[in-house]
Amino acid sequence: MTTAHHSDHAHSLTGPLHAPLRGFARLLPGVVLSAGIGAAAFGLQLIETSLFGHPWVEGLVIAILMGAGLRLFWTPSSVWTPGVQFSAKTLLEVAVALLGATVSGAAVMALGPVLLLAIVGVVVLAIIGGYALGRAFGLPPAMALLVACGNAICGNSAIAAVAPVIEAEGEDVAAAIGFTAVLGIAVVLLVPVVGALMGFDAVKVGVLAGLTVYAVPQVLAAAAPAGLLAVQTGAIVKLVRVLMLGPVCLVLGLMRSGKVEGARRPRLHHMAPWFILVFLVLMGLRSAGLIPEVVLPPLQAGVTAMTLVAMAALGLMVDPRAVARAGPRVAAVAALSALLIGALALATIVLILPA
């Protein structure tokens, strides 16, 4: 009796402590793997810098390529998956949230009303054009809309937000997300190359990244080679693009409810993810002068480190076979939609930003 009572008592003491420890232990292998790849990528960037004076390929890009390269030969088991997913999603979202502290409201206003309106115009045209492409290639209306919104706004997040509003099928959502993940990384790799070929300055590279890259956090990787100003500009442009998700979901919901009784309304957390809200709060604090300048360099270093780990994890999560599964028509529509938004972005930069 006493022994049983004693073991129950011991369990009650250690039980509450076990849950967070078990959660931590589940995440550890994948986080360590992602951090290892991120550290190796950073090491290669340092070697490039010492050899050439500057890195030809940014550490963040190397981390994606190393992760994706490893994934080609090896699929992570359930031991690694939780930590890899945590690194690719949560760590990246934290990095974006903290980036808000390095951006001031004055920087947003510096974009000017013309560019802000142009961003809205690019999103609207990209959705209409992407949907038209999808239908021309024979995709069902819901699938065409998922690919168009994912491409025009913010990749997987937009697909996930729009799907319940238009009541899309699960396999359509999976196919759209599968291809967007692969194509999204291709866009991240192409932005610095296009920026260099066009002779763009930091602001223009930032606008290009903000208008074309799918996921908010990946803007960091795409704009980083052009410097901090490019990253900050890219983040602001991308933020305006993401904020379009609310109105788009609302319009689609209203259009749907006009046709179908009891159609689902978009949820608030789909329109404004937590990390975007934190970004805006920190940006407000920075604009009000409530964040001391002294904390910004270590904060920036922390954001870079987290992004490196996250990019490695993102590479590990890209399944090259997802492209094949999505099918050639979806692949063609997604690729052409990406080219469309790229062309709209370049037109915006050439026509609106001063030479």
Coordinates of C-alpha atoms in Angstrom, one line a residue, residues 9-355:
H9 CA 3.0 10.7 -4.9
A10 CA 6.3 10.7 -6.8
H11 CA 4.4 10.7 -10.1
S12 CA 2.2 13.6 -9.0
L13 CA 5.4 15.6 -8.3
T14 CA 7.1 14.8 -11.6
G15 CA 4.1 14.6 -13.9
P16 CA 3.5 18.3 -14.5
L17 CA 7.3 18.7 -15.2
H18 CA 7.3 15.8 -17.7
A19 CA 5.0 17.4 -20.3
P20 CA 7.2 20.3 -21.3
L21 CA 10.3 18.2 -21.1
R22 CA 8.7 15.6 -23.3
G23 CA 7.7 18.3 -25.8
F24 CA 11.3 19.7 -25.7
A25 CA 12.8 16.2 -26.2
R26 CA 10.5 15.7 -29.3
L27 CA 11.6 18.9 -30.9
L28 CA 15.3 18.6 -30.1
P29 CA 16.6 16.2 -32.8
G30 CA 15.0 18.1 -35.7
V31 CA 16.0 21.5 -34.3
V32 CA 19.6 20.3 -33.8
L33 CA 19.7 18.9 -37.4
S34 CA 18.3 22.2 -38.8
A35 CA 20.8 24.2 -36.7
G36 CA 23.7 22.0 -37.9
I37 CA 22.8 22.6 -41.5
G38 CA 22.3 26.3 -40.8
A39 CA 25.7 26.5 -39.1
A40 CA 27.4 24.7 -42.0
A41 CA 25.8 27.1 -44.4
F42 CA 27.0 30.1 -42.4
G43 CA 30.5 28.6 -42.3
L44 CA 30.4 28.3 -46.1
Q45 CA 29.4 32.0 -46.3
L46 CA 32.3 33.0 -44.1
I47 CA 34.7 31.0 -46.4
E48 CA 33.2 32.8 -49.5
T49 CA 33.7 36.1 -47.8
S50 CA 37.3 35.4 -46.9
L51 CA 38.1 34.2 -50.5
F52 CA 36.2 36.8 -52.5
G53 CA 35.6 39.7 -50.1
H54 CA 31.8 39.1 -50.1
P55 CA 29.5 36.1 -50.4
W56 CA 28.4 35.2 -53.9
V57 CA 25.7 33.0 -52.5
E58 CA 24.1 34.1 -49.2
G59 CA 24.1 31.7 -46.2
L60 CA 20.3 31.6 -46.1
V61 CA 20.2 30.4 -49.7
I62 CA 22.9 27.8 -49.0
A63 CA 20.9 26.6 -46.1
I64 CA 17.8 26.0 -48.2
L65 CA 19.8 24.3 -50.9
M66 CA 21.7 22.0 -48.4
G67 CA 18.4 21.1 -46.7
A68 CA 16.7 20.3 -50.0
G69 CA 19.7 18.4 -51.3
L70 CA 19.7 16.2 -48.2
R71 CA 16.0 15.6 -48.6
L72 CA 16.6 14.3 -52.1
F73 CA 18.5 11.3 -50.7
W74 CA 16.8 11.0 -47.3
T75 CA 13.3 11.5 -45.9
P76 CA 13.3 12.5 -42.2
S77 CA 11.5 10.0 -40.0
S78 CA 9.1 10.8 -37.2
V79 CA 12.1 11.3 -34.8
W80 CA 13.2 14.4 -36.8
T81 CA 9.9 15.7 -38.2
P82 CA 8.5 17.7 -35.1
G83 CA 11.7 19.7 -34.7
V84 CA 12.1 20.3 -38.4
Q85 CA 8.5 21.5 -38.7
F86 CA 8.9 23.7 -35.6
S87 CA 12.1 25.3 -37.1
A88 CA 10.5 25.9 -40.5
K89 CA 7.3 27.4 -39.1
T90 CA 7.5 28.7 -35.5
L91 CA 11.1 29.8 -35.5
L92 CA 10.6 31.6 -38.8
E93 CA 7.4 33.3 -37.5
V94 CA 9.3 34.5 -34.4
A95 CA 12.1 35.9 -36.6
V96 CA 9.5 37.9 -38.7
A97 CA 7.8 39.1 -35.5
L98 CA 11.1 40.4 -34.1
L99 CA 12.0 42.0 -37.4
G100 CA 9.2 44.6 -36.7
A101 CA 11.5 46.1 -34.0
T102 CA 14.0 47.1 -36.8
V103 CA 11.4 48.8 -39.0
S104 CA 9.9 52.3 -38.2
G105 CA 6.6 53.7 -39.3
A106 CA 8.4 56.4 -41.2
A107 CA 9.9 53.7 -43.5
V108 CA 6.3 52.5 -44.4
M109 CA 5.3 56.1 -45.1
A110 CA 8.4 56.5 -47.2
L111 CA 7.0 54.0 -49.6
G112 CA 4.5 56.7 -50.6
P113 CA 0.8 56.3 -51.6
V114 CA 1.6 55.5 -55.2
L115 CA 3.6 52.4 -54.4
L116 CA 1.1 51.3 -51.7
L117 CA -1.7 51.5 -54.3
A118 CA 0.5 49.7 -56.8
I119 CA 1.0 46.8 -54.4
V120 CA -2.7 46.4 -54.0
G121 CA -3.1 46.6 -57.8
V122 CA -0.4 43.9 -58.3
V123 CA -2.2 41.5 -55.9
V124 CA -5.6 42.0 -57.6
L125 CA -4.2 41.6 -61.1
A126 CA -2.2 38.5 -60.0
I127 CA -5.4 36.8 -58.6
I128 CA -7.5 37.6 -61.7
G129 CA -4.7 36.6 -64.1
G130 CA -3.8 33.4 -62.1
Y131 CA -7.4 32.3 -62.0
A132 CA -7.8 32.9 -65.7
L133 CA -4.6 30.8 -66.4
G134 CA -5.9 28.0 -64.2
R135 CA -9.3 27.9 -66.0
A136 CA -7.5 28.1 -69.4
F137 CA -5.5 25.0 -68.4
G138 CA -8.7 23.2 -67.4
L139 CA -8.3 23.3 -63.6
P140 CA -11.5 23.2 -61.5
P141 CA -12.6 26.7 -60.3
A142 CA -11.6 26.1 -56.6
M143 CA -8.2 24.7 -57.6
A144 CA -7.5 27.7 -60.0
L145 CA -8.5 30.1 -57.2
L146 CA -6.2 28.4 -54.6
V147 CA -3.2 28.6 -56.9
A148 CA -4.0 32.2 -57.8
C149 CA -4.4 33.4 -54.2
G150 CA -1.4 31.4 -53.0
N151 CA 0.8 33.0 -55.7
A152 CA -0.7 36.5 -55.4
I153 CA -0.7 36.9 -51.6
C154 CA 1.4 34.6 -49.3
G155 CA 1.7 31.1 -50.5
N156 CA 0.6 28.3 -48.1
S157 CA -0.9 30.7 -45.6
A158 CA -3.2 32.2 -48.3
I159 CA -4.1 28.8 -49.6
A160 CA -4.9 27.6 -46.0
A161 CA -7.0 30.8 -45.4
V162 CA -8.9 30.7 -48.7
A163 CA -9.6 26.9 -48.7
P164 CA -12.3 26.9 -46.0
V165 CA -13.9 30.1 -47.4
I166 CA -14.4 28.5 -50.8
E167 CA -14.9 25.0 -49.3
A168 CA -12.0 23.5 -51.4
E169 CA -11.3 19.7 -51.4
G170 CA -8.5 18.5 -49.2
E171 CA -6.5 17.0 -52.1
D172 CA -6.7 20.2 -54.0
V173 CA -5.3 22.1 -51.0
A174 CA -2.5 19.5 -50.6
A175 CA -1.6 19.7 -54.3
A176 CA -1.6 23.5 -54.3
I177 CA 0.5 23.7 -51.1
G178 CA 2.9 21.0 -52.3
F179 CA 3.8 22.8 -55.5
T180 CA 3.8 26.3 -53.9
A181 CA 6.4 25.1 -51.4
V182 CA 8.8 24.0 -54.2
L183 CA 8.1 27.0 -56.4
G184 CA 8.4 29.4 -53.4
I185 CA 12.0 28.4 -52.9
A186 CA 12.8 28.8 -56.6
V187 CA 11.5 32.4 -56.3
V188 CA 13.6 33.1 -53.2
L189 CA 16.7 31.9 -55.2
L190 CA 15.9 33.9 -58.3
V191 CA 15.1 37.3 -56.7
P192 CA 18.8 38.2 -55.9
V193 CA 19.9 37.0 -59.4
V194 CA 17.2 39.1 -61.1
G195 CA 18.0 42.1 -58.9
A196 CA 21.7 41.9 -59.7
L197 CA 21.0 41.5 -63.5
M198 CA 18.7 44.5 -63.5
G199 CA 21.2 46.6 -61.5
F200 CA 18.6 47.3 -58.8
D201 CA 19.6 49.1 -55.6
A202 CA 18.6 47.8 -52.1
V203 CA 15.2 49.4 -52.1
K204 CA 14.3 48.0 -55.5
V205 CA 15.5 44.5 -54.6
G206 CA 13.4 44.8 -51.4
V207 CA 10.3 45.8 -53.5
L208 CA 10.9 42.9 -55.9
A209 CA 11.3 40.4 -53.0
G210 CA 8.2 41.8 -51.2
L211 CA 6.0 41.6 -54.4
T212 CA 7.1 38.2 -55.6
V213 CA 8.2 35.9 -52.6
Y214 CA 5.3 33.8 -51.2
A215 CA 5.9 33.5 -47.5
V216 CA 6.6 36.5 -45.3
P217 CA 9.7 35.0 -43.6
Q218 CA 11.3 34.0 -47.0
V219 CA 11.5 37.6 -47.9
L220 CA 14.3 37.8 -45.4
A221 CA 16.3 35.2 -47.4
A222 CA 15.5 36.7 -50.8
A223 CA 16.4 40.3 -49.9
A224 CA 19.4 39.6 -47.5
P225 CA 22.1 39.6 -50.2
A226 CA 21.2 43.3 -50.9
G227 CA 21.5 44.3 -47.3
L228 CA 19.4 45.3 -44.3
L229 CA 17.6 48.2 -46.2
A230 CA 16.4 45.6 -48.8
V231 CA 15.2 43.3 -46.0
Q232 CA 13.3 46.0 -44.3
T233 CA 11.8 47.4 -47.5
G234 CA 10.9 43.8 -48.6
A235 CA 9.2 43.1 -45.2
I236 CA 7.1 46.3 -45.4
V237 CA 6.0 45.6 -49.0
K238 CA 5.2 42.0 -48.2
L239 CA 3.3 43.2 -45.1
V240 CA 1.0 45.3 -47.3
R241 CA 0.5 42.3 -49.6
V242 CA -0.3 40.0 -46.6
L243 CA -2.8 42.5 -45.3
M244 CA -4.7 42.0 -48.6
L245 CA -5.6 38.5 -47.4
G246 CA -8.4 39.8 -45.1
P247 CA -10.2 41.8 -47.8
V248 CA -9.7 39.0 -50.4
C249 CA -11.2 36.3 -48.0
L250 CA -14.0 38.7 -47.2
V251 CA -14.9 39.3 -50.9
L252 CA -14.6 35.5 -51.7
G253 CA -16.8 34.7 -48.6
L254 CA -19.4 37.3 -49.7
M255 CA -19.4 36.0 -53.2
R256 CA -19.7 32.4 -52.0
S257 CA -22.5 33.2 -49.5
G258 CA -24.3 34.9 -52.3
K259 CA -24.4 31.6 -54.1
V260 CA -24.5 29.1 -51.2
E261 CA -26.6 29.4 -48.0
G262 CA -24.5 28.9 -44.8
A263 CA -21.1 29.4 -46.4
R264 CA -18.3 29.7 -43.9
R265 CA -16.9 33.1 -43.0
P266 CA -13.1 33.6 -42.9
R267 CA -11.6 33.4 -39.4
L268 CA -9.7 36.3 -37.9
H269 CA -6.5 34.4 -37.3
H270 CA -6.4 33.5 -41.0
M271 CA -6.6 37.2 -41.9
A272 CA -4.0 38.4 -39.4
P273 CA -1.5 35.8 -38.2
W274 CA -0.1 36.4 -34.7
F275 CA 3.4 37.1 -36.0
I276 CA 2.1 39.9 -38.3
L277 CA 0.3 41.5 -35.3
V278 CA 3.5 41.3 -33.2
F279 CA 5.5 42.8 -36.1
L280 CA 3.1 45.7 -36.2
V281 CA 3.2 46.3 -32.4
L282 CA 7.0 46.2 -32.4
M283 CA 7.1 48.5 -35.4
G284 CA 4.8 50.9 -33.5
L285 CA 7.1 50.8 -30.4
R286 CA 10.1 51.5 -32.6
S287 CA 8.4 54.4 -34.4
A288 CA 7.5 55.9 -30.9
G289 CA 11.2 55.6 -29.9
L290 CA 10.4 53.1 -27.1
I291 CA 12.9 50.5 -28.4
P292 CA 16.5 51.6 -27.6
E293 CA 18.9 51.5 -30.5
V294 CA 21.4 49.5 -28.4
V295 CA 19.2 46.3 -28.6
L296 CA 18.9 46.4 -32.4
P297 CA 22.2 44.9 -33.5
P298 CA 21.9 41.8 -31.2
L299 CA 18.2 41.5 -32.2
Q300 CA 19.2 41.6 -35.9
A301 CA 21.8 38.9 -35.3
G302 CA 19.2 36.7 -33.5
V303 CA 16.7 37.2 -36.4
T304 CA 19.5 36.1 -38.9
A305 CA 20.4 33.1 -36.8
M306 CA 16.8 31.9 -36.5
T307 CA 16.2 32.5 -40.2
L308 CA 19.3 30.4 -41.1
V309 CA 18.0 27.5 -39.0
A310 CA 14.5 27.9 -40.5
M311 CA 15.7 28.0 -44.1
A312 CA 17.6 24.7 -43.5
A313 CA 14.4 23.2 -42.1
L314 CA 12.4 24.5 -45.0
G315 CA 14.7 22.8 -47.4
L316 CA 14.4 19.6 -45.5
M317 CA 10.6 19.8 -45.8
V318 CA 10.5 20.3 -49.6
D319 CA 9.5 17.0 -51.1
P320 CA 10.7 17.0 -54.8
R321 CA 8.1 14.3 -55.4
A322 CA 5.4 16.8 -54.5
V323 CA 5.9 18.5 -57.9
A324 CA 5.2 15.2 -59.7
R325 CA 2.1 14.5 -57.5
A326 CA 0.7 17.9 -58.1
G327 CA 0.4 17.1 -61.8
P328 CA 1.7 18.9 -64.9
R329 CA -1.3 21.2 -65.3
V330 CA -1.1 22.5 -61.7
A331 CA 2.7 22.8 -62.1
A332 CA 2.3 24.8 -65.4
V333 CA -0.4 27.1 -63.9
A334 CA 1.7 27.8 -60.7
A335 CA 4.8 28.5 -62.7
L336 CA 3.1 30.8 -65.2
S337 CA 1.3 32.6 -62.3
A338 CA 4.7 33.2 -60.7
L339 CA 6.0 34.6 -64.0
L340 CA 3.0 36.8 -64.2
I341 CA 3.5 38.3 -60.7
G342 CA 7.2 38.7 -61.5
A343 CA 6.4 40.7 -64.6
L344 CA 3.9 42.9 -62.7
A345 CA 6.5 43.5 -60.0
L346 CA 9.2 44.5 -62.5
A347 CA 6.7 46.8 -64.3
T348 CA 5.9 48.4 -60.9
I349 CA 9.5 49.0 -60.1
V350 CA 10.4 50.4 -63.5
L351 CA 7.4 52.7 -63.8
I352 CA 7.1 53.9 -60.2
L353 CA 10.5 53.9 -58.5
P354 CA 13.0 56.6 -59.6
A355 CA 16.0 55.4 -61.5

